[in-house]
Amino acid sequence: MKSAVIVFPGSNCDRDLAVAFEQITGTAPAMVWHGDSALPEGIDLIGVPGGFSYGDYLRSGAMAARSPVMQAVAQAAARGTFVFGVCNGFQVLTETGLLPGALMRNAGIHFVCRDVKLTVDNTQSAFTAKYEAGETITIPVAHHDGNYFADDATLDRLEGEGRVAFRYAENVNGSARNIAGILNDAGNVLGMMPHPERMIEPAHGGTDGRRLFEGLVEGLLTRA
Amino acid sequence: MKARIFVTLKGGVLDPQGKAIHHALSGLGFEGVNDVRAGKLLELDLADGTSDADIDAMCQKLLANTVIENYRIEKVA
């Protein structure tokens, strides 16, 4: 399988995500610069990494969402390519319109950087298929703008369609309905604030993030 | 030609920054501040004849996130 990690000026988790992709898929991803207007041929999985793209100018993810490469990412997502946005990547995906809602300043104002407990809500997507429904997992967060907001109708729709992938088991940042990660309607785009790529080997203090990537590999094999 | 774009959070959207500013004002002893909402002011220097529709499109496409924000355009002569 072929994967790519998008790199914006100010991304700082692109290499972490690349390591996770390489360890679990067996192949190093292509690192694609934000100014590129096309992705390499035949990409099955695109990672939009964490960090502070464009210094979080205007709004977190706002500038990155309008960069040339994100047009290509949106087209790939529409074709069914897996797109995985972590932290700033989640902010970029909402700003691009690939996922509904917005990520606002944490309700407690503080930057939150620690391990948190998440509940797995949906196990129907490739991203979450390797988890048990209702399972509690531990994944680190590190963000200032992780407070998920959407209007009530959107939240009801997300819940009704089973598109909430992960919820915080505690109130971490004021997110509506404790939402930590959501899927698009087709289930091939996931955005989440916590960092599963930082929890994939015992030296990280846990491996709860690993199954997300394993699920994607399996999802691609079944699809092929 | 200049335009000022005021970007503000929609009513009902929590504004932790405004709350912190409010708290700081109270700490300084300013009484009677009921609420504070923080927003942004963007000043655009535009070519003469830039249409209102274009300015509006700039706000819609980039300057404001209409999921959470409202914007108001003020043209300055």
mmCIF file with all atom_site columns, N, CA, C and O in Angstrom, chain B residues 23-65:
data_model
loop_
_atom_site.group_PDB
_atom_site.id
_atom_site.type_symbol
_atom_site.label_atom_id
_atom_site.label_alt_id
_atom_site.label_comp_id
_atom_site.label_asym_id
_atom_site.label_entity_id
_atom_site.label_seq_id
_atom_site.pdbx_PDB_ins_code
_atom_site.Cartn_x
_atom_site.Cartn_y
_atom_site.Cartn_z
_atom_site.occupancy
_atom_site.B_iso_or_equiv
_atom_site.pdbx_formal_charge
_atom_site.auth_seq_id
_atom_site.auth_comp_id
_atom_site.auth_asym_id
_atom_site.auth_atom_id
_atom_site.pdbx_PDB_model_num
ATOM 1   N N  . HIS B 1 23 ? -12.254 38.261 33.380 1.00 0.00 ? 23 HIS B N  1
ATOM 2   C CA . HIS B 1 23 ? -11.736 37.930 34.696 1.00 0.00 ? 23 HIS B CA 1
ATOM 3   C C  . HIS B 1 23 ? -10.597 38.896 35.072 1.00 0.00 ? 23 HIS B C  1
ATOM 4   O O  . HIS B 1 23 ? -10.517 39.376 36.206 1.00 0.00 ? 23 HIS B O  1
ATOM 5   N N  . ALA B 1 24 ? -9.725  39.190 34.092 1.00 0.00 ? 24 ALA B N  1
ATOM 6   C CA . ALA B 1 24 ? -8.595  40.079 34.356 1.00 0.00 ? 24 ALA B CA 1
ATOM 7   C C  . ALA B 1 24 ? -9.075  41.501 34.663 1.00 0.00 ? 24 ALA B C  1
ATOM 8   O O  . ALA B 1 24 ? -8.521  42.184 35.530 1.00 0.00 ? 24 ALA B O  1
ATOM 9   N N  . LEU B 1 25 ? -10.128 41.938 33.954 1.00 0.00 ? 25 LEU B N  1
ATOM 10  C CA . LEU B 1 25 ? -10.680 43.270 34.231 1.00 0.00 ? 25 LEU B CA 1
ATOM 11  C C  . LEU B 1 25 ? -11.219 43.341 35.655 1.00 0.00 ? 25 LEU B C  1
ATOM 12  O O  . LEU B 1 25 ? -10.982 44.314 36.383 1.00 0.00 ? 25 LEU B O  1
ATOM 13  N N  . SER B 1 26 ? -11.919 42.255 36.051 1.00 0.00 ? 26 SER B N  1
ATOM 14  C CA . SER B 1 26 ? -12.440 42.212 37.427 1.00 0.00 ? 26 SER B CA 1
ATOM 15  C C  . SER B 1 26 ? -11.282 42.265 38.416 1.00 0.00 ? 26 SER B C  1
ATOM 16  O O  . SER B 1 26 ? -11.351 42.950 39.443 1.00 0.00 ? 26 SER B O  1
ATOM 17  N N  . GLY B 1 27 ? -10.188 41.552 38.086 1.00 0.00 ? 27 GLY B N  1
ATOM 18  C CA . GLY B 1 27 ? -9.023  41.520 38.959 1.00 0.00 ? 27 GLY B CA 1
ATOM 19  C C  . GLY B 1 27 ? -8.395  42.901 39.124 1.00 0.00 ? 27 GLY B C  1
ATOM 20  O O  . GLY B 1 27 ? -7.779  43.198 40.147 1.00 0.00 ? 27 GLY B O  1
ATOM 21  N N  . LEU B 1 28 ? -8.522  43.730 38.097 1.00 0.00 ? 28 LEU B N  1
ATOM 22  C CA . LEU B 1 28 ? -7.981  45.090 38.163 1.00 0.00 ? 28 LEU B CA 1
ATOM 23  C C  . LEU B 1 28 ? -8.925  46.041 38.898 1.00 0.00 ? 28 LEU B C  1
ATOM 24  O O  . LEU B 1 28 ? -8.641  47.225 39.029 1.00 0.00 ? 28 LEU B O  1
ATOM 25  N N  . GLY B 1 29 ? -10.067 45.490 39.301 1.00 0.00 ? 29 GLY B N  1
ATOM 26  C CA . GLY B 1 29 ? -10.987 46.311 40.075 1.00 0.00 ? 29 GLY B CA 1
ATOM 27  C C  . GLY B 1 29 ? -12.041 47.029 39.250 1.00 0.00 ? 29 GLY B C  1
ATOM 28  O O  . GLY B 1 29 ? -12.778 47.860 39.775 1.00 0.00 ? 29 GLY B O  1
ATOM 29  N N  . PHE B 1 30 ? -12.098 46.724 37.935 1.00 0.00 ? 30 PHE B N  1
ATOM 30  C CA . PHE B 1 30 ? -13.158 47.347 37.136 1.00 0.00 ? 30 PHE B CA 1
ATOM 31  C C  . PHE B 1 30 ? -14.478 46.612 37.373 1.00 0.00 ? 30 PHE B C  1
ATOM 32  O O  . PHE B 1 30 ? -14.609 45.443 37.015 1.00 0.00 ? 30 PHE B O  1
ATOM 33  N N  . GLU B 1 31 ? -15.401 47.310 37.983 1.00 0.00 ? 31 GLU B N  1
ATOM 34  C CA . GLU B 1 31 ? -16.691 46.707 38.301 1.00 0.00 ? 31 GLU B CA 1
ATOM 35  C C  . GLU B 1 31 ? -17.650 46.954 37.131 1.00 0.00 ? 31 GLU B C  1
ATOM 36  O O  . GLU B 1 31 ? -17.395 47.814 36.291 1.00 0.00 ? 31 GLU B O  1
ATOM 37  N N  . GLY B 1 32 ? -18.707 46.202 37.106 1.00 0.00 ? 32 GLY B N  1
ATOM 38  C CA . GLY B 1 32 ? -19.775 46.529 36.163 1.00 0.00 ? 32 GLY B CA 1
ATOM 39  C C  . GLY B 1 32 ? -19.510 46.064 34.742 1.00 0.00 ? 32 GLY B C  1
ATOM 40  O O  . GLY B 1 32 ? -20.176 46.508 33.816 1.00 0.00 ? 32 GLY B O  1
ATOM 41  N N  . VAL B 1 33 ? -18.522 45.195 34.534 1.00 0.00 ? 33 VAL B N  1
ATOM 42  C CA . VAL B 1 33 ? -18.357 44.620 33.198 1.00 0.00 ? 33 VAL B CA 1
ATOM 43  C C  . VAL B 1 33 ? -19.178 43.331 33.174 1.00 0.00 ? 33 VAL B C  1
ATOM 44  O O  . VAL B 1 33 ? -18.890 42.400 33.913 1.00 0.00 ? 33 VAL B O  1
ATOM 45  N N  . ASN B 1 34 ? -20.227 43.323 32.364 1.00 0.00 ? 34 ASN B N  1
ATOM 46  C CA . ASN B 1 34 ? -21.125 42.175 32.378 1.00 0.00 ? 34 ASN B CA 1
ATOM 47  C C  . ASN B 1 34 ? -20.575 40.992 31.590 1.00 0.00 ? 34 ASN B C  1
ATOM 48  O O  . ASN B 1 34 ? -20.773 39.843 31.954 1.00 0.00 ? 34 ASN B O  1
ATOM 49  N N  . ASP B 1 35 ? -19.892 41.291 30.494 1.00 0.00 ? 35 ASP B N  1
ATOM 50  C CA . ASP B 1 35 ? -19.377 40.205 29.656 1.00 0.00 ? 35 ASP B CA 1
ATOM 51  C C  . ASP B 1 35 ? -18.335 40.785 28.711 1.00 0.00 ? 35 ASP B C  1
ATOM 52  O O  . ASP B 1 35 ? -18.353 41.981 28.418 1.00 0.00 ? 35 ASP B O  1
ATOM 53  N N  . VAL B 1 36 ? -17.425 39.947 28.246 1.00 0.00 ? 36 VAL B N  1
ATOM 54  C CA . VAL B 1 36 ? -16.439 40.357 27.232 1.00 0.00 ? 36 VAL B CA 1
ATOM 55  C C  . VAL B 1 36 ? -16.424 39.294 26.133 1.00 0.00 ? 36 VAL B C  1
ATOM 56  O O  . VAL B 1 36 ? -16.398 38.093 26.434 1.00 0.00 ? 36 VAL B O  1
ATOM 57  N N  . ARG B 1 37 ? -16.488 39.736 24.901 1.00 0.00 ? 37 ARG B N  1
ATOM 58  C CA . ARG B 1 37 ? -16.345 38.820 23.766 1.00 0.00 ? 37 ARG B CA 1
ATOM 59  C C  . ARG B 1 37 ? -15.156 39.320 22.943 1.00 0.00 ? 37 ARG B C  1
ATOM 60  O O  . ARG B 1 37 ? -15.100 40.491 22.579 1.00 0.00 ? 37 ARG B O  1
ATOM 61  N N  . ALA B 1 38 ? -14.211 38.438 22.642 1.00 0.00 ? 38 ALA B N  1
ATOM 62  C CA . ALA B 1 38 ? -13.044 38.833 21.854 1.00 0.00 ? 38 ALA B CA 1
ATOM 63  C C  . ALA B 1 38 ? -13.302 38.514 20.388 1.00 0.00 ? 38 ALA B C  1
ATOM 64  O O  . ALA B 1 38 ? -13.962 37.526 20.069 1.00 0.00 ? 38 ALA B O  1
ATOM 65  N N  . GLY B 1 39 ? -12.784 39.346 19.505 1.00 0.00 ? 39 GLY B N  1
ATOM 66  C CA . GLY B 1 39 ? -12.936 39.117 18.072 1.00 0.00 ? 39 GLY B CA 1
ATOM 67  C C  . GLY B 1 39 ? -11.688 39.576 17.348 1.00 0.00 ? 39 GLY B C  1
ATOM 68  O O  . GLY B 1 39 ? -10.653 39.811 17.970 1.00 0.00 ? 39 GLY B O  1
ATOM 69  N N  . LYS B 1 40 ? -11.802 39.705 16.032 1.00 0.00 ? 40 LYS B N  1
ATOM 70  C CA . LYS B 1 40 ? -10.654 40.109 15.230 1.00 0.00 ? 40 LYS B CA 1
ATOM 71  C C  . LYS B 1 40 ? -11.048 41.265 14.324 1.00 0.00 ? 40 LYS B C  1
ATOM 72  O O  . LYS B 1 40 ? -12.176 41.323 13.849 1.00 0.00 ? 40 LYS B O  1
ATOM 73  N N  . LEU B 1 41 ? -10.089 42.121 14.061 1.00 0.00 ? 41 LEU B N  1
ATOM 74  C CA . LEU B 1 41 ? -10.274 43.177 13.067 1.00 0.00 ? 41 LEU B CA 1
ATOM 75  C C  . LEU B 1 41 ? -9.226  42.988 11.980 1.00 0.00 ? 41 LEU B C  1
ATOM 76  O O  . LEU B 1 41 ? -8.028  42.915 12.277 1.00 0.00 ? 41 LEU B O  1
ATOM 77  N N  . LEU B 1 42 ? -9.673  42.867 10.743 1.00 0.00 ? 42 LEU B N  1
ATOM 78  C CA . LEU B 1 42 ? -8.750  42.730 9.615  1.00 0.00 ? 42 LEU B CA 1
ATOM 79  C C  . LEU B 1 42 ? -8.915  43.952 8.732  1.00 0.00 ? 42 LEU B C  1
ATOM 80  O O  . LEU B 1 42 ? -10.046 44.311 8.373  1.00 0.00 ? 42 LEU B O  1
ATOM 81  N N  . GLU B 1 43 ? -7.816  44.613 8.400  1.00 0.00 ? 43 GLU B N  1
ATOM 82  C CA . GLU B 1 43 ? -7.887  45.782 7.519  1.00 0.00 ? 43 GLU B CA 1
ATOM 83  C C  . GLU B 1 43 ? -7.341  45.396 6.154  1.00 0.00 ? 43 GLU B C  1
ATOM 84  O O  . GLU B 1 43 ? -6.191  44.974 6.051  1.00 0.00 ? 43 GLU B O  1
ATOM 85  N N  . LEU B 1 44 ? -8.160  45.537 5.148  1.00 0.00 ? 44 LEU B N  1
ATOM 86  C CA . LEU B 1 44 ? -7.743  45.193 3.788  1.00 0.00 ? 44 LEU B CA 1
ATOM 87  C C  . LEU B 1 44 ? -7.513  46.464 2.994  1.00 0.00 ? 44 LEU B C  1
ATOM 88  O O  . LEU B 1 44 ? -8.358  47.368 2.996  1.00 0.00 ? 44 LEU B O  1
ATOM 89  N N  . ASP B 1 45 ? -6.379  46.531 2.307  1.00 0.00 ? 45 ASP B N  1
ATOM 90  C CA . ASP B 1 45 ? -6.117  47.634 1.375  1.00 0.00 ? 45 ASP B CA 1
ATOM 91  C C  . ASP B 1 45 ? -6.440  47.076 -0.007 1.00 0.00 ? 45 ASP B C  1
ATOM 92  O O  . ASP B 1 45 ? -5.753  46.174 -0.479 1.00 0.00 ? 45 ASP B O  1
ATOM 93  N N  . LEU B 1 46 ? -7.473  47.568 -0.629 1.00 0.00 ? 46 LEU B N  1
ATOM 94  C CA . LEU B 1 46 ? -8.002  46.948 -1.844 1.00 0.00 ? 46 LEU B CA 1
ATOM 95  C C  . LEU B 1 46 ? -7.849  47.860 -3.063 1.00 0.00 ? 46 LEU B C  1
ATOM 96  O O  . LEU B 1 46 ? -7.870  49.093 -2.924 1.00 0.00 ? 46 LEU B O  1
ATOM 97  N N  . ALA B 1 47 ? -7.722  47.242 -4.215 1.00 0.00 ? 47 ALA B N  1
ATOM 98  C CA . ALA B 1 47 ? -7.717  48.011 -5.466 1.00 0.00 ? 47 ALA B CA 1
ATOM 99  C C  . ALA B 1 47 ? -9.068  48.706 -5.603 1.00 0.00 ? 47 ALA B C  1
ATOM 100 O O  . ALA B 1 47 ? -10.107 48.125 -5.244 1.00 0.00 ? 47 ALA B O  1
ATOM 101 N N  . ASP B 1 48 ? -9.044  49.949 -6.107 1.00 0.00 ? 48 ASP B N  1
ATOM 102 C CA . ASP B 1 48 ? -10.311 50.665 -6.299 1.00 0.00 ? 48 ASP B CA 1
ATOM 103 C C  . ASP B 1 48 ? -11.216 49.841 -7.199 1.00 0.00 ? 48 ASP B C  1
ATOM 104 O O  . ASP B 1 48 ? -10.743 49.237 -8.160 1.00 0.00 ? 48 ASP B O  1
ATOM 105 N N  . GLY B 1 49 ? -12.472 49.814 -6.876 1.00 0.00 ? 49 GLY B N  1
ATOM 106 C CA . GLY B 1 49 ? -13.417 49.095 -7.716 1.00 0.00 ? 49 GLY B CA 1
ATOM 107 C C  . GLY B 1 49 ? -13.595 47.639 -7.329 1.00 0.00 ? 49 GLY B C  1
ATOM 108 O O  . GLY B 1 49 ? -14.351 46.922 -7.978 1.00 0.00 ? 49 GLY B O  1
ATOM 109 N N  . THR B 1 50 ? -12.896 47.183 -6.280 1.00 0.00 ? 50 THR B N  1
ATOM 110 C CA . THR B 1 50 ? -13.137 45.811 -5.807 1.00 0.00 ? 50 THR B CA 1
ATOM 111 C C  . THR B 1 50 ? -14.607 45.702 -5.412 1.00 0.00 ? 50 THR B C  1
ATOM 112 O O  . THR B 1 50 ? -15.120 46.536 -4.667 1.00 0.00 ? 50 THR B O  1
ATOM 113 N N  . SER B 1 51 ? -15.274 44.707 -5.941 1.00 0.00 ? 51 SER B N  1
ATOM 114 C CA . SER B 1 51 ? -16.728 44.647 -5.738 1.00 0.00 ? 51 SER B CA 1
ATOM 115 C C  . SER B 1 51 ? -17.070 44.151 -4.336 1.00 0.00 ? 51 SER B C  1
ATOM 116 O O  . SER B 1 51 ? -16.289 43.431 -3.699 1.00 0.00 ? 51 SER B O  1
ATOM 117 N N  . ASP B 1 52 ? -18.255 44.530 -3.877 1.00 0.00 ? 52 ASP B N  1
ATOM 118 C CA . ASP B 1 52 ? -18.748 44.052 -2.587 1.00 0.00 ? 52 ASP B CA 1
ATOM 119 C C  . ASP B 1 52 ? -18.824 42.535 -2.584 1.00 0.00 ? 52 ASP B C  1
ATOM 120 O O  . ASP B 1 52 ? -18.549 41.891 -1.574 1.00 0.00 ? 52 ASP B O  1
ATOM 121 N N  . ALA B 1 53 ? -19.198 41.993 -3.742 1.00 0.00 ? 53 ALA B N  1
ATOM 122 C CA . ALA B 1 53 ? -19.332 40.529 -3.826 1.00 0.00 ? 53 ALA B CA 1
ATOM 123 C C  . ALA B 1 53 ? -17.985 39.859 -3.600 1.00 0.00 ? 53 ALA B C  1
ATOM 124 O O  . ALA B 1 53 ? -17.900 38.815 -2.939 1.00 0.00 ? 53 ALA B O  1
ATOM 125 N N  . ASP B 1 54 ? -16.915 40.473 -4.122 1.00 0.00 ? 54 ASP B N  1
ATOM 126 C CA . ASP B 1 54 ? -15.579 39.908 -3.920 1.00 0.00 ? 54 ASP B CA 1
ATOM 127 C C  . ASP B 1 54 ? -15.174 39.960 -2.449 1.00 0.00 ? 54 ASP B C  1
ATOM 128 O O  . ASP B 1 54 ? -14.611 39.010 -1.914 1.00 0.00 ? 54 ASP B O  1
ATOM 129 N N  . ILE B 1 55 ? -15.452 41.087 -1.807 1.00 0.00 ? 55 ILE B N  1
ATOM 130 C CA . ILE B 1 55 ? -15.083 41.220 -0.389 1.00 0.00 ? 55 ILE B CA 1
ATOM 131 C C  . ILE B 1 55 ? -15.857 40.184 0.423  1.00 0.00 ? 55 ILE B C  1
ATOM 132 O O  . ILE B 1 55 ? -15.314 39.525 1.306  1.00 0.00 ? 55 ILE B O  1
ATOM 133 N N  . ASP B 1 56 ? -17.117 40.025 0.088  1.00 0.00 ? 56 ASP B N  1
ATOM 134 C CA . ASP B 1 56 ? -17.937 39.044 0.791  1.00 0.00 ? 56 ASP B CA 1
ATOM 135 C C  . ASP B 1 56 ? -17.392 37.630 0.581  1.00 0.00 ? 56 ASP B C  1
ATOM 136 O O  . ASP B 1 56 ? -17.321 36.838 1.513  1.00 0.00 ? 56 ASP B O  1
ATOM 137 N N  . ALA B 1 57 ? -16.963 37.353 -0.655 1.00 0.00 ? 57 ALA B N  1
ATOM 138 C CA . ALA B 1 57 ? -16.418 36.029 -0.950 1.00 0.00 ? 57 ALA B CA 1
ATOM 139 C C  . ALA B 1 57 ? -15.136 35.786 -0.153 1.00 0.00 ? 57 ALA B C  1
ATOM 140 O O  . ALA B 1 57 ? -14.888 34.665 0.316  1.00 0.00 ? 57 ALA B O  1
ATOM 141 N N  . MET B 1 58 ? -14.325 36.834 0.022  1.00 0.00 ? 58 MET B N  1
ATOM 142 C CA . MET B 1 58 ? -13.097 36.690 0.819  1.00 0.00 ? 58 MET B CA 1
ATOM 143 C C  . MET B 1 58 ? -13.436 36.279 2.249  1.00 0.00 ? 58 MET B C  1
ATOM 144 O O  . MET B 1 58 ? -12.775 35.436 2.845  1.00 0.00 ? 58 MET B O  1
ATOM 145 N N  . CYS B 1 59 ? -14.486 36.898 2.777  1.00 0.00 ? 59 CYS B N  1
ATOM 146 C CA . CYS B 1 59 ? -14.907 36.576 4.146  1.00 0.00 ? 59 CYS B CA 1
ATOM 147 C C  . CYS B 1 59 ? -15.409 35.145 4.227  1.00 0.00 ? 59 CYS B C  1
ATOM 148 O O  . CYS B 1 59 ? -15.056 34.399 5.139  1.00 0.00 ? 59 CYS B O  1
ATOM 149 N N  . GLN B 1 60 ? -16.224 34.763 3.248  1.00 0.00 ? 60 GLN B N  1
ATOM 150 C CA . GLN B 1 60 ? -16.823 33.420 3.252  1.00 0.00 ? 60 GLN B CA 1
ATOM 151 C C  . GLN B 1 60 ? -15.763 32.339 3.091  1.00 0.00 ? 60 GLN B C  1
ATOM 152 O O  . GLN B 1 60 ? -15.838 31.297 3.720  1.00 0.00 ? 60 GLN B O  1
ATOM 153 N N  . LYS B 1 61 ? -14.797 32.597 2.198  1.00 0.00 ? 61 LYS B N  1
ATOM 154 C CA . LYS B 1 61 ? -13.841 31.544 1.849  1.00 0.00 ? 61 LYS B CA 1
ATOM 155 C C  . LYS B 1 61 ? -12.674 31.439 2.807  1.00 0.00 ? 61 LYS B C  1
ATOM 156 O O  . LYS B 1 61 ? -12.058 30.386 2.916  1.00 0.00 ? 61 LYS B O  1
ATOM 157 N N  . LEU B 1 62 ? -12.323 32.527 3.447  1.00 0.00 ? 62 LEU B N  1
ATOM 158 C CA . LEU B 1 62 ? -11.130 32.455 4.295  1.00 0.00 ? 62 LEU B CA 1
ATOM 159 C C  . LEU B 1 62 ? -11.230 33.239 5.609  1.00 0.00 ? 62 LEU B C  1
ATOM 160 O O  . LEU B 1 62 ? -10.926 32.700 6.667  1.00 0.00 ? 62 LEU B O  1
ATOM 161 N N  . LEU B 1 63 ? -11.648 34.498 5.529  1.00 0.00 ? 63 LEU B N  1
ATOM 162 C CA . LEU B 1 63 ? -11.428 35.378 6.678  1.00 0.00 ? 63 LEU B CA 1
ATOM 163 C C  . LEU B 1 63 ? -12.256 34.992 7.899  1.00 0.00 ? 63 LEU B C  1
ATOM 164 O O  . LEU B 1 63 ? -11.812 35.176 9.023  1.00 0.00 ? 63 LEU B O  1
ATOM 165 N N  . ALA B 1 64 ? -13.442 34.438 7.665  1.00 0.00 ? 64 ALA B N  1
ATOM 166 C CA . ALA B 1 64 ? -14.260 33.991 8.797  1.00 0.00 ? 64 ALA B CA 1
ATOM 167 C C  . ALA B 1 64 ? -14.598 32.520 8.608  1.00 0.00 ? 64 ALA B C  1
ATOM 168 O O  . ALA B 1 64 ? -14.683 32.037 7.477  1.00 0.00 ? 64 ALA B O  1
ATOM 169 N N  . ASN B 1 65 ? -14.735 31.816 9.698  1.00 0.00 ? 65 ASN B N  1
ATOM 170 C CA . ASN B 1 65 ? -15.241 30.440 9.655  1.00 0.00 ? 65 ASN B CA 1
ATOM 171 C C  . ASN B 1 65 ? -16.703 30.520 10.076 1.00 0.00 ? 65 ASN B C  1
ATOM 172 O O  . ASN B 1 65 ? -17.009 30.672 11.264 1.00 0.00 ? 65 ASN B O  1
#
